[in-house]
Short mmCIF file of C-alpha atoms and ligand atoms in Angstrom, two decimals:
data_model
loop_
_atom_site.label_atom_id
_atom_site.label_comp_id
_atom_site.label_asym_id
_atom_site.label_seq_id
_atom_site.Cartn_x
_atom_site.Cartn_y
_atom_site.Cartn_z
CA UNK A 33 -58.27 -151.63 154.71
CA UNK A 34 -58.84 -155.15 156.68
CA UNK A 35 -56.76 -157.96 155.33
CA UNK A 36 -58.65 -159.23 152.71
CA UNK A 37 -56.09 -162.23 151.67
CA UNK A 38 -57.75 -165.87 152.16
CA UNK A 39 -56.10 -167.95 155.00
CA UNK A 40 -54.42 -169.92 152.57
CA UNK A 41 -52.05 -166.65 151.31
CA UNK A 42 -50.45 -167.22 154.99
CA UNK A 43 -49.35 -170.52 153.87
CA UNK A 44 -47.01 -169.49 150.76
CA UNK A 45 -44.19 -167.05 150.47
CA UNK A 46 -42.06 -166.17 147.14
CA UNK A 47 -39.78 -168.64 147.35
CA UNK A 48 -36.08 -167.83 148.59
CA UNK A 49 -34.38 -169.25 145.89
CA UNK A 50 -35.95 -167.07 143.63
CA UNK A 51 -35.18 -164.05 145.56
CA UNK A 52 -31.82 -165.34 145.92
CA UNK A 53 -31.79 -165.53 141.59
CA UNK A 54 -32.51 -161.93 141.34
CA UNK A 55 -29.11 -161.27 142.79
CA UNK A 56 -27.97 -163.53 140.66
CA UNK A 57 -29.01 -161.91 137.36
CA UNK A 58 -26.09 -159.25 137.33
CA UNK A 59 -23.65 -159.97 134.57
CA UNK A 60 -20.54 -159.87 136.72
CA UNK A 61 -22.12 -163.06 138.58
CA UNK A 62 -21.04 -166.77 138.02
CA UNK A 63 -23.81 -168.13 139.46
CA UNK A 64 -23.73 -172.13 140.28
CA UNK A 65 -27.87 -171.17 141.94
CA UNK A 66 -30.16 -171.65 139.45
CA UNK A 67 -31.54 -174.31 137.41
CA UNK A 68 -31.13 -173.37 134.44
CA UNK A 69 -30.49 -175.43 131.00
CA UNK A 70 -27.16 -174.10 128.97
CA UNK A 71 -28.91 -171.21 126.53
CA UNK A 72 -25.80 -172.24 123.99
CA UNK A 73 -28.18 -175.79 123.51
CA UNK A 74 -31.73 -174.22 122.81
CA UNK A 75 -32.24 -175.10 118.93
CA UNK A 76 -32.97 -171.52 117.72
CA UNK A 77 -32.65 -172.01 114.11
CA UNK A 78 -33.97 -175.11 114.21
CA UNK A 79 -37.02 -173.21 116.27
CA UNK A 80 -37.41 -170.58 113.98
CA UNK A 81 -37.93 -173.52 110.76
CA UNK A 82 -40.33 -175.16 112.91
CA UNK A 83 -42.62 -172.48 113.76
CA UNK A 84 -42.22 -170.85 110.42
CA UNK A 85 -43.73 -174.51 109.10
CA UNK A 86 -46.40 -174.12 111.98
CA UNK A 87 -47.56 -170.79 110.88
CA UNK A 88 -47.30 -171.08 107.26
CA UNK A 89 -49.20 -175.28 107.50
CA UNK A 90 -52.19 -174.11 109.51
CA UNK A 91 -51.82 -170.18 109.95
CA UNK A 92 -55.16 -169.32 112.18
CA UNK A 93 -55.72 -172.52 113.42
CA UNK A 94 -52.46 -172.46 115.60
CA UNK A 95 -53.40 -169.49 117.24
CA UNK A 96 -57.07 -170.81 118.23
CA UNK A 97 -58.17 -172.11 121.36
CA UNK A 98 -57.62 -175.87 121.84
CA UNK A 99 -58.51 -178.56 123.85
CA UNK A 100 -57.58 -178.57 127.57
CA UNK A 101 -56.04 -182.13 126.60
CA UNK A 102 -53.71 -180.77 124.51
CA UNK A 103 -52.52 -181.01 121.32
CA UNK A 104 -53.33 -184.74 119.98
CA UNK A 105 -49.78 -184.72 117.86
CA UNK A 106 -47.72 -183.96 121.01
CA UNK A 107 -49.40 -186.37 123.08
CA UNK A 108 -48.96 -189.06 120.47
CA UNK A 109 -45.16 -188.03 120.54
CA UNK A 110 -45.09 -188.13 124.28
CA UNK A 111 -46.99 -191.27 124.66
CA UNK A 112 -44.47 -192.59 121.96
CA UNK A 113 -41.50 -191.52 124.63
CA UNK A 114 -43.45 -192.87 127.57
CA UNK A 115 -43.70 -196.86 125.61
CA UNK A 116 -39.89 -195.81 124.99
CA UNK A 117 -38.94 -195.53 128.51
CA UNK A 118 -41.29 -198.43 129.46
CA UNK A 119 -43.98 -196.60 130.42
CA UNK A 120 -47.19 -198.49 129.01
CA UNK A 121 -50.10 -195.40 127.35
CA UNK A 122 -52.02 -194.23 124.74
CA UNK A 123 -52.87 -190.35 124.71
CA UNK A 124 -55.71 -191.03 126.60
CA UNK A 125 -53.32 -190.86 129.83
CA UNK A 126 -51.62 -187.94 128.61
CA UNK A 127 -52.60 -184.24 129.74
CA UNK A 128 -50.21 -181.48 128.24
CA UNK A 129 -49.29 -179.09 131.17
CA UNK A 130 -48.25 -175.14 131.19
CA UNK A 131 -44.77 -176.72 132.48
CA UNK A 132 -44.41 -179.79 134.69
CA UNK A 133 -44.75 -176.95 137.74
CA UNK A 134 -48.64 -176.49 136.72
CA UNK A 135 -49.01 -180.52 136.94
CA UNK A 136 -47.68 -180.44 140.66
CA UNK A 137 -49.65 -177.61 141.40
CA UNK A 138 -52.70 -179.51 140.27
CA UNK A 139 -51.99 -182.79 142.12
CA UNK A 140 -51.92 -180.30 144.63
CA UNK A 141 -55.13 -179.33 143.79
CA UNK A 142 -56.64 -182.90 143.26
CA UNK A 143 -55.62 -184.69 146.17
CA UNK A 144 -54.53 -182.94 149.17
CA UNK A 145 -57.16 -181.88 152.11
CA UNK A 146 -55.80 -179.77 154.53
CA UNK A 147 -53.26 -181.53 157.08
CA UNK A 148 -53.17 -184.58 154.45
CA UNK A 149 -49.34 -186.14 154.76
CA UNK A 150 -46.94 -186.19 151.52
CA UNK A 151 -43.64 -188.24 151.90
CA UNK A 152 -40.98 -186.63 150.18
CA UNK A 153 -37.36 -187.03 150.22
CA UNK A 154 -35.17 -184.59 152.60
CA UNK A 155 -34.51 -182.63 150.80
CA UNK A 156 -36.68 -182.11 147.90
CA UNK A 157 -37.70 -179.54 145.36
CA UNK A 158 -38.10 -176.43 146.77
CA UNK A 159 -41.40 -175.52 144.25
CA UNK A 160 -42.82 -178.63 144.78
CA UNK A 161 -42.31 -177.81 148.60
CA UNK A 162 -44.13 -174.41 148.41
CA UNK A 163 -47.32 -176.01 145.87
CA UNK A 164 -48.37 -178.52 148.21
CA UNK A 165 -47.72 -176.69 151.27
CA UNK A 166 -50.27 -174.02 149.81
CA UNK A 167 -52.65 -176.71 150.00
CA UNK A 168 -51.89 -177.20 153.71
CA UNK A 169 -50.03 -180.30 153.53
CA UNK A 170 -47.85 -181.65 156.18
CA UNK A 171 -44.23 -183.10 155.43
CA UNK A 172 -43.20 -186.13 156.79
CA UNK A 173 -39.07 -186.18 155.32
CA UNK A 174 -37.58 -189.62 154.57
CA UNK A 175 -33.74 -189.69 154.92
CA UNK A 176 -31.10 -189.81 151.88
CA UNK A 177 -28.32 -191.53 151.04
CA UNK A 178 -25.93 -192.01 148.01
CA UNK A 179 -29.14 -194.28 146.44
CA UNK A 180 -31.81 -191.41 147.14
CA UNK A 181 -34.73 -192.64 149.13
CA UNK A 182 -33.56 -194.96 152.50
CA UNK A 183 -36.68 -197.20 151.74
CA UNK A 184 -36.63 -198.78 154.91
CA UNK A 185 -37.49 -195.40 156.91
CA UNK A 186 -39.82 -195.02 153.92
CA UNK A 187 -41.86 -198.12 155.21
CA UNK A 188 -41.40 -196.31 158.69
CA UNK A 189 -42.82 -193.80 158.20
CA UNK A 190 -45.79 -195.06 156.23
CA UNK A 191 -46.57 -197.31 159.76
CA UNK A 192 -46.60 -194.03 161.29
CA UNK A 193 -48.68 -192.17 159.20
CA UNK A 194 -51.40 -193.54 158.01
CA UNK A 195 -52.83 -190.45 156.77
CA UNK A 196 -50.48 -189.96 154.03
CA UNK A 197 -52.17 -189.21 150.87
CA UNK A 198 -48.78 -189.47 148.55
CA UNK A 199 -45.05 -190.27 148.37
CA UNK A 200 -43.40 -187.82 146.41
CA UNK A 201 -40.40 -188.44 144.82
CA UNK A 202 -37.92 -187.11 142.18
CA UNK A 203 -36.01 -190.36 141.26
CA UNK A 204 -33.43 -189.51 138.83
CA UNK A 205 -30.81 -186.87 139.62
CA UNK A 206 -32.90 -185.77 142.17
CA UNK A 207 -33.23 -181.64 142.79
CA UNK A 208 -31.53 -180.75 144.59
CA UNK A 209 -29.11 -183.56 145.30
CA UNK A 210 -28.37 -184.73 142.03
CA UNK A 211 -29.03 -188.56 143.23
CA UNK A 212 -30.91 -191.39 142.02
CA UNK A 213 -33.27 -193.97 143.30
CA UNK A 214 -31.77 -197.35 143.17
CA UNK A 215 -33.62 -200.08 141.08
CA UNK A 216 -34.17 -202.21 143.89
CA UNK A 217 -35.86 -199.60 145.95
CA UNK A 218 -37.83 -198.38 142.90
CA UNK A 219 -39.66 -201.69 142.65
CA UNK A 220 -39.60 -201.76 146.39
CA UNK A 221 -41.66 -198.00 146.30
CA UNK A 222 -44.30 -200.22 144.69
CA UNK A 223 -44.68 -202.56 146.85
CA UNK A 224 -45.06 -200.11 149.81
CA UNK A 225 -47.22 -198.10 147.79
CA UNK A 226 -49.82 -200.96 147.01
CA UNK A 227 -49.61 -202.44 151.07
CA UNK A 228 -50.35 -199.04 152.48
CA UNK A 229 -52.75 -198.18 149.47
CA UNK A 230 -51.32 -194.70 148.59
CA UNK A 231 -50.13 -192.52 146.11
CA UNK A 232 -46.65 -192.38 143.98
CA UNK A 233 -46.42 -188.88 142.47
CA UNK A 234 -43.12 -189.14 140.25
CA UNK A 235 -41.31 -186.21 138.89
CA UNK A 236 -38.89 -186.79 136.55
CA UNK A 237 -37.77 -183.75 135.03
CA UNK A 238 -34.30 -185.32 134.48
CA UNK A 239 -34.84 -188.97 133.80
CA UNK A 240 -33.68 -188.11 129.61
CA UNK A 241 -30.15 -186.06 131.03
CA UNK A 242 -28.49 -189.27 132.37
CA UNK A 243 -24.47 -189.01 130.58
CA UNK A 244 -23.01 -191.50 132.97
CA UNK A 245 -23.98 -195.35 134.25
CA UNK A 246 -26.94 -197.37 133.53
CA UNK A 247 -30.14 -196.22 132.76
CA UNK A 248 -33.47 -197.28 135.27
CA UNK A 249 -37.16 -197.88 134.31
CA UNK A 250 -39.10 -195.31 135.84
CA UNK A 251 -40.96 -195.94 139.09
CA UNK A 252 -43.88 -195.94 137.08
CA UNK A 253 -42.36 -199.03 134.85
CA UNK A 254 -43.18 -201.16 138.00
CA UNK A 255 -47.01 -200.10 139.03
CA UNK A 256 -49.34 -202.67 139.31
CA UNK A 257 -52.36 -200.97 140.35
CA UNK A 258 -51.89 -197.61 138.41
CA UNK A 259 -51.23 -195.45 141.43
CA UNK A 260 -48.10 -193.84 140.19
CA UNK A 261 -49.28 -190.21 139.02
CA UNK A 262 -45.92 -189.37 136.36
CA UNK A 263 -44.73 -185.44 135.60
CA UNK A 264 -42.03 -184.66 133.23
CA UNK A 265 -41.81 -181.36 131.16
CA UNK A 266 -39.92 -180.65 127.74
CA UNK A 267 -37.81 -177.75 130.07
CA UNK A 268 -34.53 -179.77 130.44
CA UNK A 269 -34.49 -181.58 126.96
CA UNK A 270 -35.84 -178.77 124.78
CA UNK A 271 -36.85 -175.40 126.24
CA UNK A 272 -38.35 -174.34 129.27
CA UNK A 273 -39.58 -170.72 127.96
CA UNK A 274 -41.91 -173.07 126.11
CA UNK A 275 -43.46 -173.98 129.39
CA UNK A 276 -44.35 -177.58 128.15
CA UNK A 277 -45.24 -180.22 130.85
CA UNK A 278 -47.42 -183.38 130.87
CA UNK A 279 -48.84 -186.04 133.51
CA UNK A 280 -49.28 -189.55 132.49
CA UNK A 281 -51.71 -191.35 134.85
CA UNK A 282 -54.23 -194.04 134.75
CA UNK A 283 -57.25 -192.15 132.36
CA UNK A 284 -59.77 -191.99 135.35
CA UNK A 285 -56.89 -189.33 137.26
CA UNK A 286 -56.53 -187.36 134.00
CA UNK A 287 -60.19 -186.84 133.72
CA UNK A 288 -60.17 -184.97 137.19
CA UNK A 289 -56.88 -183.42 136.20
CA UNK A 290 -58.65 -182.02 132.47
CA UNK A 291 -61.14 -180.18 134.98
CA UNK A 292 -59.51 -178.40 136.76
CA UNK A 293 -56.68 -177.62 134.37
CA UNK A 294 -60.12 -175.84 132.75
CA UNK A 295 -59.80 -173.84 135.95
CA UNK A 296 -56.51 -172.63 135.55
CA UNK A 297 -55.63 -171.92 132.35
CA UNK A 298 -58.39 -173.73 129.92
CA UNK A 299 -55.26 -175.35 128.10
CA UNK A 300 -51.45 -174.88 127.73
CA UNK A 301 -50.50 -172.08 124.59
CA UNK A 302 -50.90 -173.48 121.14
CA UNK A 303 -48.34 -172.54 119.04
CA UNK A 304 -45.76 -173.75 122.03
CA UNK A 305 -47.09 -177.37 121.54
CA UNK A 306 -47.49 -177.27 117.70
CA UNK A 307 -44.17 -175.93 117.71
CA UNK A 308 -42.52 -178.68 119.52
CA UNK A 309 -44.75 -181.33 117.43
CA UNK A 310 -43.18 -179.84 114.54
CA UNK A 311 -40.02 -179.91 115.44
CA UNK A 312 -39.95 -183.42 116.57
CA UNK A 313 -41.55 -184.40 113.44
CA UNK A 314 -38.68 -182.45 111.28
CA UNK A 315 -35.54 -183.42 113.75
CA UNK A 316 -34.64 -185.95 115.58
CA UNK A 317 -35.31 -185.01 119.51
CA UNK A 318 -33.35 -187.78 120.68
CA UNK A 319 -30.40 -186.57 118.57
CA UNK A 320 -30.84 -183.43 120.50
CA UNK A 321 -30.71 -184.64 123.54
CA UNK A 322 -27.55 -186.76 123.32
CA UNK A 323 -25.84 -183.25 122.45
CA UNK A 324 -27.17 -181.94 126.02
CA UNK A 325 -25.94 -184.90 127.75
CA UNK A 326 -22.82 -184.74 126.18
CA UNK A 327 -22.03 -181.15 127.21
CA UNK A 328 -23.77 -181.43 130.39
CA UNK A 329 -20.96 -184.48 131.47
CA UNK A 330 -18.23 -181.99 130.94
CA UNK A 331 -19.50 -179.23 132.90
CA UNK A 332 -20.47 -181.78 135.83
CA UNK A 333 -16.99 -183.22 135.39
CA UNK A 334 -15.21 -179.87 135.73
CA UNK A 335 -17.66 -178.75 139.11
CA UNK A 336 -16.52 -182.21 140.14
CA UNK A 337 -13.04 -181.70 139.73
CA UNK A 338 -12.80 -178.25 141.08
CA UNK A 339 -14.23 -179.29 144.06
CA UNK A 340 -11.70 -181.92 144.68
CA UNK A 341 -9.15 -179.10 143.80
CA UNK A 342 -10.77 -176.15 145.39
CA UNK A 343 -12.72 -177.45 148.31
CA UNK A 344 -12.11 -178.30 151.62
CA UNK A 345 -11.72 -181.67 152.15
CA UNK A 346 -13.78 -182.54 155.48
CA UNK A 347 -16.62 -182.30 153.26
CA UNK A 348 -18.77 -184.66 151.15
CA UNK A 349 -20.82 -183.95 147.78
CA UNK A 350 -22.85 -186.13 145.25
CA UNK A 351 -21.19 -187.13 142.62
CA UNK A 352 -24.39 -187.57 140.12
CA UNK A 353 -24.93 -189.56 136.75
CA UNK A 354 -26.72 -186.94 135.08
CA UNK A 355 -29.44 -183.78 135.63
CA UNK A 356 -28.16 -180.29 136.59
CA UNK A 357 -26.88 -180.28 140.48
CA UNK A 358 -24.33 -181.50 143.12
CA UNK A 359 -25.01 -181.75 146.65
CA UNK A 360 -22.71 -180.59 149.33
CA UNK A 361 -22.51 -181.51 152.93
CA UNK A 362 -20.42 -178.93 155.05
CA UNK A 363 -19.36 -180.29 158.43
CA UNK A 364 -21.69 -180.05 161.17
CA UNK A 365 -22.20 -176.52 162.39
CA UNK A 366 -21.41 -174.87 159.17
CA UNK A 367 -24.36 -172.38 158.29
CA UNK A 368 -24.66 -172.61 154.24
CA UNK A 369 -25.84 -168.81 154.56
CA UNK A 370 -22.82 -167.26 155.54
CA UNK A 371 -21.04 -169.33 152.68
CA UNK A 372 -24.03 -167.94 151.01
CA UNK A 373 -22.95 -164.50 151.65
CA UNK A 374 -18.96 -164.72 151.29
CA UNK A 375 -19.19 -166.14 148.01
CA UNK A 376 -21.50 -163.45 146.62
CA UNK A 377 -18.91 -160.82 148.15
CA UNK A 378 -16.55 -162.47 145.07
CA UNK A 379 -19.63 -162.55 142.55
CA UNK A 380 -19.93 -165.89 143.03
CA UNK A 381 -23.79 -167.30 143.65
CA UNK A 382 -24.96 -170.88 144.70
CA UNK A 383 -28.17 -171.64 147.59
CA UNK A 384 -27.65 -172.56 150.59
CA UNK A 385 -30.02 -175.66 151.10
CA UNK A 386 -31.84 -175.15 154.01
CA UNK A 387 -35.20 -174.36 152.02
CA UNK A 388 -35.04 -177.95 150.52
CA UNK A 389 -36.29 -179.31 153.28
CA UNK A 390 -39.42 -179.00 154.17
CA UNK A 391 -39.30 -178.63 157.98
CA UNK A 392 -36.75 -176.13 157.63
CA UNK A 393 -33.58 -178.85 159.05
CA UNK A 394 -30.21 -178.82 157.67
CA UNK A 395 -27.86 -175.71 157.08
CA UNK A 396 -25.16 -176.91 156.54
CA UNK A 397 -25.90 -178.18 152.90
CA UNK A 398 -25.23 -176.07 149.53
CA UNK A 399 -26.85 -176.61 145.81
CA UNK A 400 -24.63 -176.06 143.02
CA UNK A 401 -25.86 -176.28 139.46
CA UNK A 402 -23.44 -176.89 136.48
CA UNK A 403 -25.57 -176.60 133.39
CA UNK A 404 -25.98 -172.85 133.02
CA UNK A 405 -22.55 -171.13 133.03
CA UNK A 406 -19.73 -172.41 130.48
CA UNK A 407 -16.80 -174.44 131.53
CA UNK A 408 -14.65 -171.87 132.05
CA UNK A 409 -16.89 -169.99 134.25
CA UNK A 410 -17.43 -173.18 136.49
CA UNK A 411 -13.76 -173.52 136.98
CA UNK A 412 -13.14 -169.96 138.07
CA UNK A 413 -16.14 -169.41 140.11
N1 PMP B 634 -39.81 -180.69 139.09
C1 PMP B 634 -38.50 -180.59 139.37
C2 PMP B 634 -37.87 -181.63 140.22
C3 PMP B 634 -37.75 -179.52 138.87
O1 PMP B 634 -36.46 -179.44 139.17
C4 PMP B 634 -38.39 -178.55 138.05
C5 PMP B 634 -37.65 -177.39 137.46
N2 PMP B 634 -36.67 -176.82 138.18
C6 PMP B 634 -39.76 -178.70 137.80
C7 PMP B 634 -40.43 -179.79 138.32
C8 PMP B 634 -40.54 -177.69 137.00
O2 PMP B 634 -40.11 -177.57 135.68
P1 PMP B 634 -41.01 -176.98 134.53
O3 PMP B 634 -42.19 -176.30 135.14
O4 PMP B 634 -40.11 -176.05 133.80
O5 PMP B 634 -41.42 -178.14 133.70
#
């Protein structure tokens, strides 16, 4: 048989992080590579009264189809958390997504043309990396330091690139280095954004897991023209087997994003969303979510603290205020693979960060997350 695969199946692999958390999965493994949230947090019982209330309140009607909007309920709770965080909508810019993965797949979708430029941090998140890249975007990386984004090379590289349809950026406790975007360059981001009339797509994943410092408005908090395009999910606060996500853009962007989210997947699962409405309407989320930051700080601070202990010292790592990773920089000429491969010789996992960036730079960098294994675990892997 001829290859039958459109030319855009060349453009995406399974990502290598992924392969590398198959590995991973054995029991024997203490595994600092993944991203995911301590299991020990996830509200089962708590779950298990809300859905009971779901199914027993309005039985058939929360297993029906629903609107590709979503659930009006959630949004209004959503919305609710966007005013909170200084965020200014009404439901009408909120669209429920099957995980905040499905909204960067769609701005994917919705705005890039083949060759189009994204900015993005170097390094950045590895699925973002692989969504847009399947819609033949080119990466143009902007440099890090301690206070994520170096806004002057942003400005750069916007001079040099006038094609550049959006800056992508993850500005709290970045993935995969754990840093944040400093106010000043947040407001700056704006600016830039408005002069060279593009795009802000803003991931925030993390922005509600901060356990150290002082908390930052959103990017978003300072758009003047309603070109910031915002993505957070209920995976790192709640659950992510739920697979709830939402954008909250100006109402003219969520129109385009409701049609082709009827593409995909008509709308994200029911019950998941009246679930969570439930259970936000019985608990306190917020509540919740202190308890997450509060373990979260004491894992971080023991990975911190064993690397002081444990590591090398002619190396440097990020010492972030909340989210799930540290950073590490290896001295020049230090291949993160091999480090890769020793470690997982003592059942010990982490990923080496070379896929972060986009152009394929940099091996001598390592994730590490904190949040899945237990405290004990962290200090003996
Ligand atoms: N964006 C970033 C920066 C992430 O780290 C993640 C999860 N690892 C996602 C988006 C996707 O999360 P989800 O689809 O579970 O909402």
């Amino acid at each position: 048989m001829k290859n039958k695969f459109a030319e855009r199946a060349r453009l995406v692999k399974s990502s290598e992080t992924r392969e590398i958390l198959k590995v991973t999965e054995r029991p024997e493994v203490i595994s600092f590579a993944g991203g995911l949230p301590a299991p020990e947090l996830f509200p089962v019982e708590n779950l298990k009264i809300a859905c009971n209330a779901v199914l027993d309140e309005e039985g058939a009607a929360s297993l029906q189809y629903g609107t590709t909007e979503g659930y009006i309920p959630l949004r209004e709770a959503i919305s609710h958390r966007m005013k909170g965080i200084g965020i200014n909508s009404t439901i009408e810019n909120v669209l429920i997504t099957s995980g905040s993965q499905q909204a960067i797949d769609l701005t994917g979708r919705l705005f890039i043309n083949e060759g189009d430029t994204i900015i993005c941090e170097s390094p950045t998140y590895l699925a973002a990396i692989n969504a847009f890249k399947s819609y033949d975007a080119k990466f143009v990386e902007v440099v890090m330091d301690d206070d994520g984004m170096v806004i002057e090379e942003l400005e750069k590289k916007l001079n040099n690139h006038p094609d550049t349809k959006f800056i992508y950026t993850i500005p709290d406790f970045q993935n995969p280095t754990g840093r944040t975007l400093k106010l000043e360059r947040r407001k700056r981001m704006i600016e830039l954004a408005n002069q060279y009339d593009v795009l802000i797509v803003e991931d925030n994943p993390y922005e509600a897991v901060r356990f150290a410092g002082e908390e930052l408005p959103p990017v978003k908090h300072f758009d003047t023209e309603n070109r910031v395009i915002y993505i957070s999910t209920f995976s790192k606060i709640f659950t992510p087997g739920l697979r709830l996500g939402w954008i909250c853009a100006d109402e003219s962007f969520i129109e385009k994003y409701v049609a082709f989210k009827q593409t995909a997947d008509l709308h994200t699962d029911s019950l998941a969303q009246r679930i969570t409405a439930k259970y936000m309407e019985i608990y306190d989320m917020e509540e919740h979510i202190k308890k997450i930051k509060a373990v979260y700080k004491t894992k971080c601070t023991d990975m911190m603290r064993s690397i002081e202990e444990f590591f090398p010292k002619n190396l440097s790592y990020s010492k972030p205020e909340g989210g799930l990773f540290i950073w590490v920089e290896l001295p020049e000429g230090i291949d993160s693979a091999h480090i890769f491969t020793e470690c997982l010789k003592n059942n010990v996992a982490c990923v080496p960060g070379t896929p972060f960036f986009p152009n394929g730079t940099q091996k001598n960098t390592l994730r590490l997350n904190y949040s899945n294994m237990s405290n004990e675990k962290i200090i003996e892997g």
